[in-house]
XYZ file of C-alpha atoms in Angstrom:
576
model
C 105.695 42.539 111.107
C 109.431 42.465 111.915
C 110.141 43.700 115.152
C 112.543 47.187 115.406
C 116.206 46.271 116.595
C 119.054 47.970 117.902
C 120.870 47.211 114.508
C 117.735 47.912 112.302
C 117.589 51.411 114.353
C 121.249 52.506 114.183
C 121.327 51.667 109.923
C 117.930 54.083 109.860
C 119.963 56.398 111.545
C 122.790 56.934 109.391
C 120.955 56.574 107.019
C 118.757 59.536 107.979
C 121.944 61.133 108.312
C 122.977 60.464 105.131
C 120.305 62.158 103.455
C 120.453 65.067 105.947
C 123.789 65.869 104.680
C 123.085 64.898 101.199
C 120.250 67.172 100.967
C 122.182 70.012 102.553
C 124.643 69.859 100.145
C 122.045 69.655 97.063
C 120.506 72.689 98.385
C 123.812 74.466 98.905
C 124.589 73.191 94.978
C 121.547 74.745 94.310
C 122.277 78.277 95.359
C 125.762 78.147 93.522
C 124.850 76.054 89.903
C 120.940 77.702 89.626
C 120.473 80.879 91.155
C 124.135 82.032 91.236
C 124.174 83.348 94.833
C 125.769 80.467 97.468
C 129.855 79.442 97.557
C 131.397 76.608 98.815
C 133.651 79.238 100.752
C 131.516 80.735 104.299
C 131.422 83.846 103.371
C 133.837 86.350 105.643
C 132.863 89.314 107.825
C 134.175 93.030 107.604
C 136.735 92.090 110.087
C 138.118 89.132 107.972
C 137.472 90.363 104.280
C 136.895 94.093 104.251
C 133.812 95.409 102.392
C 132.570 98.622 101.189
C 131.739 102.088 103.441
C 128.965 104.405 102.679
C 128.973 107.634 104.727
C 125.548 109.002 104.668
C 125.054 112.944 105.950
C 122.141 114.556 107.702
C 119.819 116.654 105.606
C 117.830 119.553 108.086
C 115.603 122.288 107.672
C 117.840 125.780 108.410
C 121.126 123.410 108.175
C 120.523 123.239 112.126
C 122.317 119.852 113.015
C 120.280 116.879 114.018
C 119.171 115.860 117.217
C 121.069 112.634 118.787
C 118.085 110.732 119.746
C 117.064 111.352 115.894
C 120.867 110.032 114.737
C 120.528 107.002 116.796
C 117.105 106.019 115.553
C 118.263 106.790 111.798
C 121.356 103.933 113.202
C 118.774 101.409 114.626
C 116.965 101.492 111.293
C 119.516 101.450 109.053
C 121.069 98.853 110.679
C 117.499 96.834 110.339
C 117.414 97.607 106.812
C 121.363 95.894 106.071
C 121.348 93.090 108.545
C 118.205 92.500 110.051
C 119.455 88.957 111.427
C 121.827 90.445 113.172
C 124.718 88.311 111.699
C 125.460 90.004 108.609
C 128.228 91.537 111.007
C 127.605 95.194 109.295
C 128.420 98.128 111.288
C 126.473 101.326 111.816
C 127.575 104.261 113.715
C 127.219 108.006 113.904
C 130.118 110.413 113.153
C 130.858 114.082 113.487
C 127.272 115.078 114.797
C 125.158 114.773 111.467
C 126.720 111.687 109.651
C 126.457 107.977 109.934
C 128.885 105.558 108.545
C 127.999 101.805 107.266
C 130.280 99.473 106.798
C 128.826 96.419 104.997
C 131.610 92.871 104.205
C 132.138 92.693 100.998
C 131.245 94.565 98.096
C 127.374 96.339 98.150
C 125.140 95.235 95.446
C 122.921 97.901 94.110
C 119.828 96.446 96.477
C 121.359 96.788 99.619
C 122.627 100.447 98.580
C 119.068 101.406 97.602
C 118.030 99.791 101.655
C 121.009 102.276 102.599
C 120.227 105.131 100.749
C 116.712 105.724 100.360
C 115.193 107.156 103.306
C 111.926 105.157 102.654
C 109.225 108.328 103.987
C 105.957 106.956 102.940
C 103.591 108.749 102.777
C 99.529 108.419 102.165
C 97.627 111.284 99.811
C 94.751 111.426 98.618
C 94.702 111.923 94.381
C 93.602 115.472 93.821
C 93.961 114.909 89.620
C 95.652 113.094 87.749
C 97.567 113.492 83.929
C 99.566 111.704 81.525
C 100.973 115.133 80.131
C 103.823 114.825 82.130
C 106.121 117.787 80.566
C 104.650 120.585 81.436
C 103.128 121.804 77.931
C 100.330 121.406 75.707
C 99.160 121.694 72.257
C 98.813 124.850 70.933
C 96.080 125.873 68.144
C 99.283 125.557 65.742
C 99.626 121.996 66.483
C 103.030 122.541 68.613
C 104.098 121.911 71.579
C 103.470 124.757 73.793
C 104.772 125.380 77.500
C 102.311 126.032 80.226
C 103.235 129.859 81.832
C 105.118 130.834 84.768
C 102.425 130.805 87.422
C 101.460 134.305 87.912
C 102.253 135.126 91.422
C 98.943 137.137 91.692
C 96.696 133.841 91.508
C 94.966 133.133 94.498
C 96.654 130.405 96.879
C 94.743 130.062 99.890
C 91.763 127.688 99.155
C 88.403 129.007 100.173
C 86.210 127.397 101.290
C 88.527 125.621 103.695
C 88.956 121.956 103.005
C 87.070 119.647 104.756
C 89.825 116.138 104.435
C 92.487 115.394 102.249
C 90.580 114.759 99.449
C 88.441 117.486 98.912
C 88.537 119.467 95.541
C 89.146 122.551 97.462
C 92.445 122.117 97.698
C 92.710 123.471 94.032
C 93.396 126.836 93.802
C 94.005 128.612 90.696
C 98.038 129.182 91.578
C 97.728 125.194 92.513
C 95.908 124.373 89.217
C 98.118 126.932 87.431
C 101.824 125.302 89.233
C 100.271 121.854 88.147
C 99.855 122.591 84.980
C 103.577 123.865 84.012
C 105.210 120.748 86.604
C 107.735 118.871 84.399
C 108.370 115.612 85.790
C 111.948 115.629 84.043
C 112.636 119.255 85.431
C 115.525 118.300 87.696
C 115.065 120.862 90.074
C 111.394 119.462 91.039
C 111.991 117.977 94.602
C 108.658 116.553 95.298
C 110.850 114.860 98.933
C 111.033 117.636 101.079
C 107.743 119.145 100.526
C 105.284 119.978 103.710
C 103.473 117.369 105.118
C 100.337 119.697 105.668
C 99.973 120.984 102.083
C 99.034 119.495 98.933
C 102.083 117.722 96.471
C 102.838 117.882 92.734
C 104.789 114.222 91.650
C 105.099 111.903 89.315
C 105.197 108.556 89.498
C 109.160 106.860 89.241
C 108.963 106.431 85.429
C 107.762 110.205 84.909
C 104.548 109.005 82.714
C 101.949 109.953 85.152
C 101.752 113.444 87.128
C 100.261 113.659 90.215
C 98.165 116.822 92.500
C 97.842 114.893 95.762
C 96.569 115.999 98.808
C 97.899 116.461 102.502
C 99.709 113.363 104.561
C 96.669 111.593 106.394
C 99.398 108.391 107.119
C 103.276 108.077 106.750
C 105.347 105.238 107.389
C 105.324 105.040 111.248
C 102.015 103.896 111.259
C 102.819 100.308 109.323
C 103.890 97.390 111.644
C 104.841 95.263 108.695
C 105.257 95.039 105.067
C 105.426 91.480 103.513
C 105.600 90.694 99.381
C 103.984 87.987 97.710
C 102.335 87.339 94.429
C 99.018 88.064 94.413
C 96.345 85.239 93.686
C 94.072 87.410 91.870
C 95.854 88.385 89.037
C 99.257 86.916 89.639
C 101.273 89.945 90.562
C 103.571 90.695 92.681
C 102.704 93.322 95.564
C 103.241 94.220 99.281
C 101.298 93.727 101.310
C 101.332 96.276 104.755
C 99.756 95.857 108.238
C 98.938 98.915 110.034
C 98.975 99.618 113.811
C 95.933 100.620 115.915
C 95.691 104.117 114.783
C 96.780 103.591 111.666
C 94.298 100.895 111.073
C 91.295 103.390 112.326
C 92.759 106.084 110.534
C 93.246 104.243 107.015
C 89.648 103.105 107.270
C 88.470 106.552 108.049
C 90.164 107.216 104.456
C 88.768 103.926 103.015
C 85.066 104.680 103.942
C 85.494 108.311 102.218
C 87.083 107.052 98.834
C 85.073 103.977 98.396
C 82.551 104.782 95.319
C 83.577 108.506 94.811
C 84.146 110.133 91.242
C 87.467 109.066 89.563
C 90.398 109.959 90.384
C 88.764 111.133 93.979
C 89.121 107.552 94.580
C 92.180 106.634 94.428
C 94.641 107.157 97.070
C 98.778 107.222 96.738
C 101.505 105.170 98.687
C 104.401 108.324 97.948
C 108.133 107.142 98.976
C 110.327 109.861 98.980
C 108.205 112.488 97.201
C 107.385 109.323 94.620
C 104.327 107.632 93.627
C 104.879 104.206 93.980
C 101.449 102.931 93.199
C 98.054 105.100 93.221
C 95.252 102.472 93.015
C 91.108 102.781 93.262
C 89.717 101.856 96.634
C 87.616 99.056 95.747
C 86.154 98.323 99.279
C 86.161 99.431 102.124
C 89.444 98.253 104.424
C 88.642 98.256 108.378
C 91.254 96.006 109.006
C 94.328 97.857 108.467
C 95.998 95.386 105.766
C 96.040 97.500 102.424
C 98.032 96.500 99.270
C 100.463 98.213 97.308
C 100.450 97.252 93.520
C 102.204 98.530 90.402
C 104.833 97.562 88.192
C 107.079 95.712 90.742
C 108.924 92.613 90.018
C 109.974 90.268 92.848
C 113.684 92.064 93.689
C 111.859 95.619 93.741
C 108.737 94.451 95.657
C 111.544 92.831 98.372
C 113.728 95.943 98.616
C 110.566 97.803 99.370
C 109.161 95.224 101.498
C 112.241 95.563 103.892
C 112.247 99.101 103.256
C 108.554 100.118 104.621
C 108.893 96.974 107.287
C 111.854 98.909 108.838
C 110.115 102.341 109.183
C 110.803 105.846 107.739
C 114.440 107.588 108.671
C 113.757 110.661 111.172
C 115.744 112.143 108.881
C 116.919 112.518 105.215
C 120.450 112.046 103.994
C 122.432 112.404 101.461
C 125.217 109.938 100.012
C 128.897 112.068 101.347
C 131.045 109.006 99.889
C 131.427 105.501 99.486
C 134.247 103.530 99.152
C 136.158 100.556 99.646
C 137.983 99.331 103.207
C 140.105 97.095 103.851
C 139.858 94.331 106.710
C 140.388 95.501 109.855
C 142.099 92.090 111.443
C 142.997 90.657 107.993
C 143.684 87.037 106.699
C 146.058 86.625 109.704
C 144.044 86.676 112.492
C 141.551 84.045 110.669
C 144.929 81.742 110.201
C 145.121 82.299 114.169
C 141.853 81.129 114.801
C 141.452 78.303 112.245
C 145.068 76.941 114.301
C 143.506 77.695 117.142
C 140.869 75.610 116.324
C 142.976 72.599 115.187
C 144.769 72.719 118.453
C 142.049 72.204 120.136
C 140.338 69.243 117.967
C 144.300 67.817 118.195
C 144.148 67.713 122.133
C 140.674 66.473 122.309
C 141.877 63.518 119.655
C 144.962 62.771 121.762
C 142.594 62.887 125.161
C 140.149 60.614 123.454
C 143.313 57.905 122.326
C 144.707 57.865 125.718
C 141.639 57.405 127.740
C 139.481 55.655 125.789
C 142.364 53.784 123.281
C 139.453 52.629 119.881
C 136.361 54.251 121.305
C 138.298 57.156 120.648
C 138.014 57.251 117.143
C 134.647 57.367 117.518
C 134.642 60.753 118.740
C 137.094 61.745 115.917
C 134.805 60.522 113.206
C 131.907 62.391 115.204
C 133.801 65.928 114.887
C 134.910 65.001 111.577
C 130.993 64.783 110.770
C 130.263 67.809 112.920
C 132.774 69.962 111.014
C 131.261 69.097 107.665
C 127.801 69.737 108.618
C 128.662 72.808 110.368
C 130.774 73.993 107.171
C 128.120 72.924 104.584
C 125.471 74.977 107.333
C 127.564 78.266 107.266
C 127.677 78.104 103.475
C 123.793 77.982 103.019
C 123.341 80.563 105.615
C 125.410 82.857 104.044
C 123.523 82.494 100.925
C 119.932 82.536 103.257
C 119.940 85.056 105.974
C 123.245 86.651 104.654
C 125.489 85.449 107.793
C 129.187 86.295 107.420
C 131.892 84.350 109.645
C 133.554 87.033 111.842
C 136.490 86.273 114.602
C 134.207 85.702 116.947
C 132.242 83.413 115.044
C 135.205 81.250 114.729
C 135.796 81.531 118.783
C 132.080 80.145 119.314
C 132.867 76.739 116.818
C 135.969 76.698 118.664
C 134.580 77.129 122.065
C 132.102 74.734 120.416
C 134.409 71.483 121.035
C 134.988 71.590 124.440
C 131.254 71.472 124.881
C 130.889 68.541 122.204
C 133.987 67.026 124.392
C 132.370 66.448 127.661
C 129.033 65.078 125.631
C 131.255 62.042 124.859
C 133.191 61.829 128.150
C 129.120 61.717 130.104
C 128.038 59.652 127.525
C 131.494 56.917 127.414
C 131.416 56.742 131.044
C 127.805 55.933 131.490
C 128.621 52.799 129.502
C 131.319 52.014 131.420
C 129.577 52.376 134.960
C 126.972 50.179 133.384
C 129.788 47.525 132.490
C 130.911 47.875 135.723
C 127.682 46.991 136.817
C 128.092 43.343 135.148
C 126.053 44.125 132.163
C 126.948 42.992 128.221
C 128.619 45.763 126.327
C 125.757 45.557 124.023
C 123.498 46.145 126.806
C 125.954 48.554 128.278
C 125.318 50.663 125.096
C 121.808 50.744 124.870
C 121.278 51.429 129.096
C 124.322 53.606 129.336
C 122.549 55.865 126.057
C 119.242 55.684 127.995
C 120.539 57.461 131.138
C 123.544 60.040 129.254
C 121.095 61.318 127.044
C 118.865 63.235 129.870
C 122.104 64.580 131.223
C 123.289 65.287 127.649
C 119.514 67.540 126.620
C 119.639 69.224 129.970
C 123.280 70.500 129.354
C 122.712 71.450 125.571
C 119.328 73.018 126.629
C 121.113 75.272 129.010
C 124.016 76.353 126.176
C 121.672 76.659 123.501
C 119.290 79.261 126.111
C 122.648 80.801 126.950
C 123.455 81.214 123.380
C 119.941 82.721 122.380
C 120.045 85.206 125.223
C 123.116 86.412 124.276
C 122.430 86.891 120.779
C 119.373 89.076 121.924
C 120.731 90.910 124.736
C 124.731 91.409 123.260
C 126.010 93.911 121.046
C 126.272 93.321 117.100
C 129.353 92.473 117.229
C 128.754 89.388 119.636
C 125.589 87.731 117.987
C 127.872 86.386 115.842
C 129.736 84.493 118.382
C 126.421 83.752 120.367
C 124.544 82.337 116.780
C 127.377 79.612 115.732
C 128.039 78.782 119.583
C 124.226 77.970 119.300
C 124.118 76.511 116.001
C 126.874 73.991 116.867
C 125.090 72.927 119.672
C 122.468 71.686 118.287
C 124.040 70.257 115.086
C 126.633 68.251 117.971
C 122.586 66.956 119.207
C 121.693 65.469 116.072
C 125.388 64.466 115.922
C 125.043 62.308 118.645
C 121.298 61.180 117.731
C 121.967 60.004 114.381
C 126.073 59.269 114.325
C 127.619 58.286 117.307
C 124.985 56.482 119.877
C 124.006 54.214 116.160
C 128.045 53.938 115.683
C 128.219 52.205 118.924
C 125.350 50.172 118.864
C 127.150 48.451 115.574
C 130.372 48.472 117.137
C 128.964 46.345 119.986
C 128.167 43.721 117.679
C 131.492 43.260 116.225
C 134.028 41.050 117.745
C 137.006 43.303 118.795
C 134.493 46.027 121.062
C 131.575 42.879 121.693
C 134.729 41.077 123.534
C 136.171 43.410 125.488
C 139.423 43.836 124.109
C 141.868 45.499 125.511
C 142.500 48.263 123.289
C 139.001 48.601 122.672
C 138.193 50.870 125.595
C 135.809 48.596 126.925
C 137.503 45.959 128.626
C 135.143 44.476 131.477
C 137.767 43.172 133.409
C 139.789 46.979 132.929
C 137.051 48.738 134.303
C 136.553 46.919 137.560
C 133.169 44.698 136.179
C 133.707 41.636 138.289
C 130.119 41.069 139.406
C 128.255 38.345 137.713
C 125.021 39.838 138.948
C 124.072 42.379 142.188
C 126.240 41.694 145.205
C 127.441 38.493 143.461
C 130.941 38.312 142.626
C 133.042 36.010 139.970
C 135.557 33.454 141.440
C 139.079 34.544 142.396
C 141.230 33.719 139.753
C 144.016 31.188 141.151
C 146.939 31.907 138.990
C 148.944 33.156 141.526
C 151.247 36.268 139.937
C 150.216 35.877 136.859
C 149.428 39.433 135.159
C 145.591 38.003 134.442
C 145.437 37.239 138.641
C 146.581 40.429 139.565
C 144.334 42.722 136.960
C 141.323 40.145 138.046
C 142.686 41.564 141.909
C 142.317 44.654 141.094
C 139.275 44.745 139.504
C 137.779 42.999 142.516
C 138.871 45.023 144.780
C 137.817 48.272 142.434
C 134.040 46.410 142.631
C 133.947 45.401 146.079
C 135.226 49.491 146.825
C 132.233 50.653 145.092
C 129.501 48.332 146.730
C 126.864 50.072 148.534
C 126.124 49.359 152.270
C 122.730 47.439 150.647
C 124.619 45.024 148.096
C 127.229 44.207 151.322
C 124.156 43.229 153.506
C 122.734 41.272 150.079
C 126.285 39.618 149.662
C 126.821 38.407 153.544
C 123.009 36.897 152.819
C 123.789 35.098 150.029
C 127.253 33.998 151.186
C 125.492 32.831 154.542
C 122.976 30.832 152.440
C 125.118 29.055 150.442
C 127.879 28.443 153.758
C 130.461 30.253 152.477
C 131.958 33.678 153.652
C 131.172 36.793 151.664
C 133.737 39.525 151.142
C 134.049 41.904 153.152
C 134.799 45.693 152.895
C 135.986 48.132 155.314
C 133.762 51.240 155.883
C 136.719 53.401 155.498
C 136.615 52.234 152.091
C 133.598 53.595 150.833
């Protein structure tokens, strides 16, 4: 079995590189050539690109105007519902005491304006009755169509006896029965959304083929912790899928235990959203552990838009759509020209820092942040297509602020190699010790930006997580940077002739750097060339070793020198 080498190691590397990137962009290729939803542009945020406004006003009982703590809720869950990431960089915020104004980039499709728009009160009845007559008429002993009556306003409409739970048959009263019967699910002026909580509900179902008589609420929508969708496995549908809370769970199996093996349709209980029947289905079993399904015609988009919808809560409140419209950026095309400068300015100094103080290991930071930009780039463009993250002005200032940090990576990890040089060691054992010992400093300091990042994308406003996710995100693609790219770089470098010798220009000249020790406290020969420009750079890089020998290699030195009979060098203690 052939042993593992530097060499062999550094090829894997780039290799695993290689097909990092390479599968990043098949994915990205993916989104754009098969599904139709990725770009090879980031996409930009509100500030950058403009994007649509949707100005949704307060519904209330009397026309009294809402509460604040109930406007602010309405914000945090609307919000949810458009970016739940965080980094969508939509903004929500109240206006003129009952209104609240989104502002999504771009242009909304019609899912995220049903997430917007739809209040999302669910609601669990019990199924009173059920009918697929669904306009309000029957046929007559002529064979016609015939309307039900006006509800006489005589019929009694208090039920007696008094109903024992939501599903008891008591809830029918003749005016009940009799407003049932004449309910015409087309009938426009039918507003099944606002109806009491406490009182039994005439609906229909979304497509208006099935009317409903449904009981009072026995659950709404603050009781579910989550909503997920999925297919199911039993008959390949798609459904979603809710977790209830603690009393919601107790409650819902109260309701189970009741339904389970009554008469049809006593048995069947309705998910209503927004005075809707989204799904009515027969309790089959009993549920104790608060994780019910909702089936019906859904197909994955639908079953996702409702998913996020329930997941996020019911509004306090219900709205109604003032306006929406288009807006224009609010920093514009210039300010991102300002940045993306910005940004080259910087990666310009850094290059021109890296030349002058490092003259060919230099370029091996360039070609680093050359690699770095593309994976970054490639990484914004899948994200966008993901999680929906849009590139804001402050996103750019966190890749900016970005290279600085990658900056001083190279500069701990460059001079570790040279200290090691200095030390007397091969350049290609420079490499490999010098990578041993920078790489602790380098996880410690990336540890600590990538916590500082993650904190401040919790703790900050909307309008910083975006600065606080690609200041993280950078981070740790400049880790796997230096994993895979630059540490392997070097280790072939090593092995070529112009770095392996020490050349001059190569950044890694031994004699440069002050590495005149053929071992510990053992120093070369003076070079007797008198002026000669080799005798006085082999000068001063003994002096620059015998300056930075400890008080233990002097001692070692005088030993040896006293051994062999000749006198050791010696250093004044000022010096140190």
């Amino acid at each position: 079995m052939a042993t593992s080498t530097p060499v062999r190691r550094a090829w894997r590397a780039l290799i695993g590189l290689l097909a990092i990137t390479a599968a990043l962009f098949g994915i990205n290729a993916l989104g754009v050539y098969a599904f139709g939803q990725s770009s090879w542009v980031p996409e930009l945020a509100l500030d950058l690109q403009g994007g649509t406004q949707i100005v949704l006003q307060a519904q209330t009982e009397n026309a009294e105007p809402p509460s604040t703590e109930q406007l602010e809720q309405a914000v945090t869950i609307i919000r949810q519902r458009v970016d739940a990431s965080g980094v969508g960089e939509a903004d929500v915020a109240t206006q003129a005491g009952n209104q609240i104004v989104v502002q999504i980039p771009g242009e909304a499709d019609e899912e995220t304006r049903q997430r917007i728009e739809q209040s999302a009160q669910l609601q669990l009845r019990a199924v009173l009755a059920t009918s697929n007559e669904t306009t309000g008429a029957f046929i007559g002993q002529d064979g016609n169509q015939t309307p039900y009556p006006t509800p006489d306003p005589s019929l009694p409409s208090t039920p007696s006896p008094s109903p024992s739970d939501g599903s008891d048959p008591a809830w029918i009263t003749p005016a009940l029965q009799a407003q049932y019967d004449a309910y015409n699910c087309s009938d426009p002026a039918n507003d099944p959304a606002n109806a009491p909580a406490d009182q039994p509900l005439i609906t229909c179902d979304p497509t208006g083929t099935v009317k409903y008589l449904l009981g009072p609420v026995e659950l709404d929508g603050s009781a579910i912790d989550d909503a997920t969708f999925g297919l199911q496995q039993t008959d390949g549908r798609w459904a979603v899928n809710l977790v209830f809370d603690g009393e919601g769970t107790q409650i819902f199996g109260e309701i189970s235990q009741r339904l389970f093996g009554a008469a049809p349709p006593l048995d069947q209980f309705a998910f209503v959203l927004d005075g809707s029947v989204l799904s009515a289905p027969q309790m089959n079993g009993v549920i104790l552990d608060g994780r019910p399904s909702i089936t019906g015609s859904f197909t994955q988009e639908s079953a996702q838009v409702l998913a996020d919808q329930l997941r996020y809560g019911a509004l306090p409140l219900s709205f109604e759509v003032v306006s929406s419209d288009t807006i224009s950026a609010t920093l514009g095309s210039q300010q991102l020209q300002i940045g993306l400068i910005a940004g080259l300015i910087g990666l310009i100094l850094v290059a021109l820092y890296s030349l002058a103080v490092y003259r060919a290991l230099g370029f091996v930071i360039i070609a680093s942040l050359i690699v770095m930009g593309v994976l970054t780039y490639i990484t914004l463009c899948i994200l966008a297509w993901r999680i929906g993250y849009r590139l804001s002005l402050a996103g750019v200032a966190g890749v900016i602020v970005s290279i600085g940090f990658t900056a001083d990576s190279f500069i701990v990890y460059f001079e570790r190699i040279r200290d090691e040089l200095r030390d007397g060691k091969s350049i290609t054992g420079a490499v490999e010790d010098g990578w041993a010992r920078a790489r602790r400093t380098i996880y410690i300091s990336k540890s600590i930006n990538v916590l500082a990042a993650v904190v401040l994308y919790i703790l900050a406003d909307a309008t910083v997580k975006g600065f606080a996710f690609t200041l993280g995100l950078t981070t740790v693609i400049d880790v796997l940077i230096f994993i895979l790219f630059t540490h392997p770089v070097l280790q072939l470098l090593a092995r070529t002739r112009f770095f392996g010798s020490g050349h001059p220009l190569s950044g890694l000249d031994p004699e440069a750097l002050g590495a005149v020790y053929r071992g510990r406290a053992q120093f070369r020969a003076p070079v007797s060339a008198g002026k000669t420009p080799a005798a006085r750079r082999a000068a001063k890089a003994r002096g620059e070793a015998e300056r930075r020998q400890t008080i233990a290699e002097r001692k070692q030195a005088e030993l040896a020198a006293a051994e062999s009979g000749k006198p050791a060098t010696k250093v004044k203690d000022g010096d140190h």
